[in-house]
Amino acid sequence: MFVAIEGDRIREVSETPIAWDGARRIDLKGRTLMPGLIDLHVHAYASGMDVKRVDGAGEPYRTAHAVRMLGHALDSGFTTVRDIGGGDWSLAQALRDGLIRGPRYFYAGKILSMTGGHGDFRAANEAAHTHGYCSCGGAMNSLCVVADGVEQCVTAVREQYRRGAHCIKIMGSGGVASPTDPIWMNQYREDEIRAIVNECTERRSYAAAHCHPPSAIRRCVEFGVRCIEHGTLIDDETAAFVAERGAYIVPTMATIFALRELGPSLGLPPVSLEKLEGVYREALTGMERMRNAGVKIGLGTDLLGDSYNQQSREFTLRADIFQPIEILRQATSIGAEILQQQDELGCVKPGAYADLIAVDGDPLKDITLLAKGGEALTVIVRGGEVVKG
């Protein structure tokens, strides 16, 4: 096959040589050309496991981590990422202006959490309630904003879109890192979720929700949430419901395994380690249930702090459940669907962005070629620019 690139787009794809005087020609010599990879669940500013320490480190430190993390993602073949909590206009603009190296960057802004939800990282002994959503657009921490009730939720959503958010994420259940909410806890009322979803729909965008237990997954999808993050504890009935509704799930295996191995050394508190064990035991089983039900699955990693360099490990972990072709679609075409970027990303066709990688081997036969942190990638192209090779 022959692919012609003009500017940041693919101009032509042909089975015969393309005549184009003066063009730079790259002979891949039998390697595999495929779309650049898409990671749908990153937190560029999450410089550590402990959110309070991340906040205390300050913006320059968090930005330095983002630069390191995004550069590594690009070198690993991820030409697009979706920052699903904490990303902002400033980082996106720095990437667009070429001030830092990194993938194409979509961001959800601050995650919406209810008081005492997964985005509220105050310990039980902290009585002060000085956070929340004020008229100046203040937020509780570097990743989240606390909003309670329909009016606060609507204001929070509108503020994130004003700041350039691509989509909105809410905390729909308890989580591992937060200190006061059990994993099984459903979060946000129906009227709050529906109000958030309505605002997203009016922006021709969508809502995503952090959910672990099946009850949270089902109610969020029922109330209009389009994309579930994690979905770790899903059961067969809920997986079938999600598939029937046409919603998406983005499991995040890499962070579960990394947290279990590195959590204590990286500062994850005992209460979080205890919650992590329950999630870890069901992680791979949950993905198998999604597959059996025919759920549309995207690829995400959710790595925090120094575990960022395990991003490519997601391919190896998924190989226990999925065939290589399934994983490749999760990391390309389905990812593009979730981003509402069909025919723009995740494909090799005329008119699409020229985000491409060349693999030294055949990932359809050996998916671990993509699990080597970019070692097996001889060429990486982002927006028509050859960034490696």
Coordinates of C-alpha atoms in Angstrom, one line a residue:
M1 CA 0.0 0.0 0.0
F2 CA 1.0 3.6 -0.6
V3 CA -0.1 6.6 1.6
A4 CA 0.4 10.2 0.6
I5 CA 0.3 12.9 3.3
E6 CA -0.2 16.6 2.6
G7 CA 0.0 19.0 5.5
D8 CA -1.6 17.3 8.5
R9 CA -3.9 15.1 6.5
I10 CA -3.8 11.9 4.5
R11 CA -4.4 12.9 0.9
E12 CA -4.5 9.5 -0.8
V13 CA -4.3 5.7 -0.1
S14 CA -3.5 3.4 -3.0
E15 CA -2.4 -0.1 -3.9
T16 CA -0.2 1.3 -6.6
P17 CA 2.7 3.9 -6.3
I18 CA 1.5 7.5 -6.0
A19 CA 3.1 10.0 -8.4
W20 CA 4.0 13.2 -6.6
D21 CA 7.1 15.2 -7.7
G22 CA 9.2 16.5 -4.9
A23 CA 7.6 14.5 -2.1
R24 CA 9.6 13.0 0.7
R25 CA 9.4 9.2 0.4
I26 CA 9.6 6.8 3.3
D27 CA 10.0 3.1 2.5
L28 CA 8.8 1.0 5.5
K29 CA 10.4 -2.1 4.0
G30 CA 7.6 -4.6 5.0
R31 CA 6.7 -3.1 8.3
T32 CA 3.1 -2.6 9.4
L33 CA 1.6 0.9 8.9
M34 CA -1.4 1.6 11.2
P35 CA -3.2 4.5 12.8
G36 CA -1.6 6.1 15.8
L37 CA -2.8 4.8 19.2
I38 CA -5.4 6.5 21.4
D39 CA -5.3 6.5 25.2
L40 CA -8.8 7.6 26.4
H41 CA -8.0 7.8 30.1
V42 CA -5.0 9.9 31.2
H43 CA -4.5 12.5 33.9
A44 CA -1.6 14.6 32.7
Y45 CA -1.3 16.7 35.9
A46 CA -1.5 13.7 38.3
S47 CA 2.1 13.8 39.4
G48 CA 1.6 11.3 42.2
M49 CA -0.8 8.8 43.9
D50 CA -1.8 11.1 46.7
V51 CA -4.0 13.9 45.4
K52 CA -3.2 16.2 48.3
R53 CA 0.5 15.9 47.7
V54 CA -0.2 16.6 44.0
D55 CA -2.0 19.8 45.0
G56 CA 0.7 20.8 47.3
A57 CA 3.4 20.3 44.7
G58 CA 2.2 23.4 42.8
E59 CA 1.4 24.1 39.2
P60 CA 5.0 24.2 37.9
Y61 CA 5.7 20.7 39.3
R62 CA 2.4 19.3 37.9
T63 CA 3.2 20.8 34.5
A64 CA 6.7 19.3 34.5
H65 CA 5.2 15.9 35.1
A66 CA 2.7 16.5 32.3
V67 CA 5.6 17.3 29.9
R68 CA 7.4 14.1 30.8
M69 CA 4.3 12.0 30.7
L70 CA 2.9 13.3 27.4
G71 CA 6.3 13.0 25.7
H72 CA 6.6 9.4 26.8
A73 CA 3.1 8.8 25.5
L74 CA 4.0 10.1 22.0
D75 CA 7.2 8.1 21.9
S76 CA 5.1 5.0 22.8
G77 CA 2.9 5.5 19.7
F78 CA 0.0 7.3 21.4
T79 CA -0.7 10.1 19.0
T80 CA -4.0 11.0 20.8
V81 CA -4.9 11.1 24.4
R82 CA -8.1 12.1 26.3
D83 CA -7.3 13.8 29.6
I84 CA -10.4 12.8 31.5
G85 CA -9.7 14.8 34.7
G86 CA -7.6 17.9 35.3
G87 CA -6.5 18.9 31.8
D88 CA -7.0 22.5 30.8
W89 CA -6.8 25.0 28.0
S90 CA -3.3 26.1 28.9
L91 CA -1.7 22.7 28.5
A92 CA -3.7 22.1 25.3
Q93 CA -2.5 25.4 23.8
A94 CA 1.1 24.7 24.7
L95 CA 0.8 21.4 22.8
R96 CA -0.8 23.1 19.8
D97 CA 1.9 25.8 19.7
G98 CA 4.6 23.2 19.8
L99 CA 6.1 24.4 23.2
I100 CA 6.1 20.8 24.4
R101 CA 6.1 17.4 22.7
G102 CA 3.0 15.3 23.0
P103 CA 0.0 13.7 21.5
R104 CA -3.2 15.3 20.1
Y105 CA -4.9 16.4 23.3
F106 CA -8.6 16.2 24.3
Y107 CA -9.5 17.2 27.8
A108 CA -12.6 17.1 30.1
G109 CA -11.5 19.9 32.5
K110 CA -12.3 19.3 36.2
I111 CA -14.2 16.2 37.1
L112 CA -17.5 16.8 38.9
S113 CA -17.9 15.2 42.3
M114 CA -20.6 15.5 44.9
T115 CA -19.6 16.3 48.5
G116 CA -18.1 13.1 50.0
G117 CA -17.7 11.6 46.6
H118 CA -14.7 10.2 44.8
G119 CA -13.4 13.7 44.0
D120 CA -13.6 14.9 47.6
F121 CA -10.2 14.0 49.1
R122 CA -10.7 15.5 52.5
A123 CA -10.2 13.0 55.3
A124 CA -13.1 12.3 57.8
N125 CA -11.4 14.5 60.4
E126 CA -11.4 17.6 58.2
A127 CA -14.4 19.7 59.0
A128 CA -13.6 22.8 56.8
H129 CA -15.7 23.1 53.6
T130 CA -13.9 25.8 51.8
H131 CA -14.0 24.3 48.4
G132 CA -16.9 24.0 45.9
Y133 CA -18.0 26.0 42.9
C134 CA -17.9 29.8 43.3
S135 CA -18.6 32.6 40.9
C136 CA -14.9 32.8 40.1
G137 CA -14.8 29.1 39.0
G138 CA -12.8 27.9 41.9
A139 CA -12.2 24.2 42.3
M140 CA -11.6 21.8 45.2
N141 CA -8.3 20.4 43.9
S142 CA -6.2 20.1 40.8
L143 CA -8.4 17.3 39.3
C144 CA -11.9 17.9 40.6
V145 CA -14.6 20.3 41.5
V146 CA -17.4 19.6 44.1
A147 CA -20.9 20.5 42.9
D148 CA -24.1 19.5 44.7
G149 CA -27.6 19.9 43.4
V150 CA -28.9 20.6 39.9
E151 CA -28.0 24.3 39.8
Q152 CA -24.4 23.8 41.0
C153 CA -23.9 20.9 38.6
V154 CA -25.2 22.9 35.6
T155 CA -23.0 25.8 36.5
A156 CA -20.0 23.5 36.8
V157 CA -20.6 21.9 33.5
R158 CA -21.1 25.2 31.7
E159 CA -17.9 26.5 33.2
Q160 CA -15.9 23.5 32.0
Y161 CA -17.2 23.9 28.5
R162 CA -16.4 27.6 28.6
R163 CA -12.9 26.7 29.4
G164 CA -12.7 24.5 26.3
A165 CA -13.6 21.0 27.6
H166 CA -14.2 18.3 25.0
C167 CA -16.5 16.4 27.3
I168 CA -17.6 16.2 30.9
K169 CA -16.7 13.6 33.5
I170 CA -18.6 12.9 36.7
M171 CA -17.9 10.6 39.7
G172 CA -20.6 8.1 39.5
S173 CA -19.4 5.7 42.2
G174 CA -16.9 5.4 45.0
G175 CA -13.2 4.9 44.1
V176 CA -9.9 3.6 45.3
A177 CA -8.0 6.8 46.0
S178 CA -10.7 8.8 47.9
P179 CA -10.7 8.3 51.7
T180 CA -14.4 8.5 52.8
D181 CA -16.5 6.7 50.1
P182 CA -16.8 2.9 49.7
I183 CA -16.4 1.5 46.2
W184 CA -20.0 0.3 46.1
M185 CA -21.5 3.7 46.7
N186 CA -23.6 5.2 43.9
Q187 CA -23.0 8.9 43.5
Y188 CA -25.1 11.8 42.3
R189 CA -28.9 11.7 42.2
E190 CA -30.9 11.0 39.0
D191 CA -31.9 14.7 38.6
E192 CA -28.3 15.8 38.9
I193 CA -27.0 13.3 36.3
R194 CA -29.8 14.0 33.9
A195 CA -29.1 17.8 34.2
I196 CA -25.4 17.2 33.5
V197 CA -26.2 15.0 30.5
N198 CA -28.6 17.5 29.1
E199 CA -26.0 20.3 29.2
C200 CA -23.5 18.0 27.4
T201 CA -26.1 17.2 24.8
E202 CA -26.8 20.8 24.1
R203 CA -23.0 21.2 23.5
R204 CA -23.1 18.3 21.0
S205 CA -20.8 16.6 23.4
Y206 CA -21.2 13.8 26.0
A207 CA -20.8 12.8 29.6
A208 CA -18.5 10.2 30.9
A209 CA -18.7 8.7 34.4
H210 CA -16.2 7.0 36.8
C211 CA -18.0 3.8 37.9
H212 CA -16.9 0.5 39.4
P213 CA -20.0 -1.4 40.7
P214 CA -22.8 -2.6 38.4
S215 CA -25.4 -0.5 40.1
A216 CA -23.6 2.7 39.3
I217 CA -22.8 1.7 35.7
R218 CA -26.5 0.8 35.0
R219 CA -28.0 3.9 36.5
C220 CA -25.5 6.3 34.8
V221 CA -26.1 4.7 31.4
E222 CA -29.9 4.7 32.0
F223 CA -29.7 8.4 32.8
G224 CA -27.8 9.2 29.6
V225 CA -24.1 8.9 30.3
R226 CA -22.4 7.8 27.1
C227 CA -19.1 6.5 28.3
I228 CA -18.2 4.6 31.5
E229 CA -14.7 4.8 32.9
H230 CA -13.3 1.6 34.5
G231 CA -16.5 -0.5 34.9
T232 CA -14.4 -3.0 36.8
L233 CA -17.0 -4.8 38.9
I234 CA -19.6 -5.1 36.1
D235 CA -21.8 -8.2 36.0
D236 CA -23.3 -10.0 33.0
E237 CA -26.7 -8.4 33.2
T238 CA -25.3 -4.9 33.4
A239 CA -22.9 -5.6 30.6
A240 CA -25.8 -6.7 28.4
F241 CA -27.7 -3.5 29.3
V242 CA -24.7 -1.3 28.4
A243 CA -24.3 -3.1 25.0
E244 CA -28.1 -2.7 24.3
R245 CA -27.9 1.0 25.0
G246 CA -24.9 1.5 22.8
A247 CA -22.8 3.0 25.5
Y248 CA -19.0 2.6 25.7
I249 CA -16.8 1.4 28.5
V250 CA -13.1 2.3 28.9
P251 CA -11.5 -0.2 31.3
T252 CA -8.1 0.8 32.8
M253 CA -6.1 -2.3 33.6
A254 CA -2.6 -0.8 33.7
T255 CA -3.3 1.4 36.7
I256 CA -4.9 -1.4 38.7
F257 CA -1.9 -3.6 38.3
A258 CA 0.6 -0.7 38.8
L259 CA -1.2 0.5 42.0
R260 CA -1.2 -3.0 43.4
E261 CA 2.5 -3.3 42.8
L262 CA 3.7 0.2 43.5
G263 CA 0.9 1.7 45.7
P264 CA 2.6 1.4 49.1
S265 CA 5.9 2.8 47.9
L266 CA 4.2 5.7 46.1
G267 CA 2.1 6.8 49.1
L268 CA -1.2 5.1 48.6
P269 CA -2.9 5.0 52.0
P270 CA -4.0 1.8 53.7
V271 CA -7.7 2.5 53.2
S272 CA -7.1 2.8 49.4
L273 CA -5.0 -0.4 49.3
E274 CA -7.8 -2.3 50.9
K275 CA -10.3 -1.1 48.4
L276 CA -7.9 -1.8 45.6
E277 CA -7.8 -5.5 46.4
G278 CA -11.5 -5.9 45.6
V279 CA -11.1 -4.1 42.3
Y280 CA -8.0 -6.1 41.4
R281 CA -9.6 -9.5 41.9
E282 CA -12.4 -8.7 39.4
A283 CA -10.5 -6.6 36.8
L284 CA -9.9 -9.2 34.1
T285 CA -13.2 -11.0 34.8
G286 CA -15.1 -7.7 34.3
M287 CA -13.4 -7.2 30.8
E288 CA -14.4 -10.7 29.8
R289 CA -18.0 -10.0 30.7
M290 CA -17.9 -6.9 28.6
R291 CA -16.5 -8.8 25.7
N292 CA -19.1 -11.6 26.0
A293 CA -21.9 -9.0 26.0
G294 CA -20.6 -7.2 22.9
V295 CA -19.9 -3.9 24.7
K296 CA -18.0 -1.3 22.7
I297 CA -14.7 -1.0 24.5
G298 CA -12.0 1.7 24.4
L299 CA -8.5 1.7 25.6
G300 CA -7.4 3.7 28.7
T301 CA -4.6 3.5 31.3
D302 CA -5.3 6.0 34.1
L303 CA -1.7 5.9 35.3
L304 CA -0.6 8.2 38.1
G305 CA 2.8 9.6 39.1
D306 CA 5.8 7.6 38.4
S307 CA 3.8 4.7 37.0
Y308 CA 3.2 6.7 33.7
N309 CA 5.9 4.6 32.0
Q310 CA 3.7 1.5 32.2
Q311 CA 1.3 2.9 29.6
S312 CA 2.1 0.3 26.9
R313 CA 1.5 -2.5 29.4
E314 CA -2.2 -2.1 28.8
F315 CA -1.8 -4.2 25.6
T316 CA -0.3 -7.1 27.4
L317 CA -2.9 -7.1 30.1
R318 CA -5.8 -7.1 27.6
A319 CA -4.2 -9.9 25.7
D320 CA -5.5 -12.3 28.4
I321 CA -9.0 -11.6 27.2
F322 CA -9.0 -10.2 23.7
Q323 CA -7.6 -11.1 20.3
P324 CA -5.0 -8.7 18.9
I325 CA -7.5 -7.3 16.3
E326 CA -10.0 -6.5 19.1
I327 CA -7.3 -4.6 21.1
L328 CA -6.1 -2.7 18.0
R329 CA -9.7 -1.5 17.3
Q330 CA -10.0 -0.5 21.0
A331 CA -6.9 1.6 20.6
T332 CA -7.8 3.2 17.3
S333 CA -11.2 3.1 15.6
I334 CA -13.4 2.7 18.7
G335 CA -11.3 5.3 20.5
A336 CA -12.1 7.7 17.6
E337 CA -15.8 6.9 18.0
I338 CA -15.7 7.8 21.6
L339 CA -14.0 11.0 20.9
Q340 CA -16.6 11.8 18.2
Q341 CA -13.7 11.8 15.7
Q342 CA -14.8 9.0 13.3
D343 CA -13.0 9.3 9.9
E344 CA -10.7 11.9 11.5
L345 CA -8.6 9.7 13.8
G346 CA -8.1 6.0 14.3
C347 CA -8.0 5.1 10.6
V348 CA -5.8 5.3 7.5
K349 CA -8.0 6.9 4.8
P350 CA -8.1 10.0 2.7
G351 CA -9.1 13.1 4.7
A352 CA -8.1 11.7 8.1
Y353 CA -5.4 13.2 10.2
A354 CA -2.0 11.9 9.4
D355 CA -1.5 10.2 12.8
L356 CA 0.4 7.1 11.9
I357 CA 2.9 4.5 13.4
A358 CA 5.0 1.9 11.7
V359 CA 5.5 -1.3 13.6
D360 CA 8.5 -3.5 13.1
G361 CA 6.5 -6.7 12.8
D362 CA 2.8 -7.6 12.6
P363 CA 0.7 -6.6 15.6
L364 CA -2.2 -8.6 14.3
K365 CA -0.1 -11.7 15.2
D366 CA 1.9 -10.3 18.1
I367 CA 0.2 -7.5 20.1
T368 CA 3.1 -7.3 22.5
L369 CA 5.0 -5.3 19.8
L370 CA 2.9 -2.4 21.0
A371 CA 3.7 -3.1 24.7
K372 CA 7.4 -2.2 24.4
G373 CA 7.2 1.5 25.1
G374 CA 7.9 2.4 21.4
E375 CA 10.9 0.1 20.9
A376 CA 9.2 -1.7 18.0
L377 CA 8.0 1.6 16.4
T378 CA 10.3 2.7 13.6
V379 CA 8.2 5.7 12.5
I380 CA 5.7 7.9 14.4
V381 CA 3.8 10.6 12.6
R382 CA 1.5 13.1 14.3
G383 CA -0.4 15.5 12.2
G384 CA 1.8 15.0 9.3
E385 CA 5.0 15.6 11.2
V386 CA 7.5 12.8 11.5
V387 CA 8.3 12.8 15.2
K388 CA 10.3 9.6 15.1
G389 CA 12.1 7.9 12.2

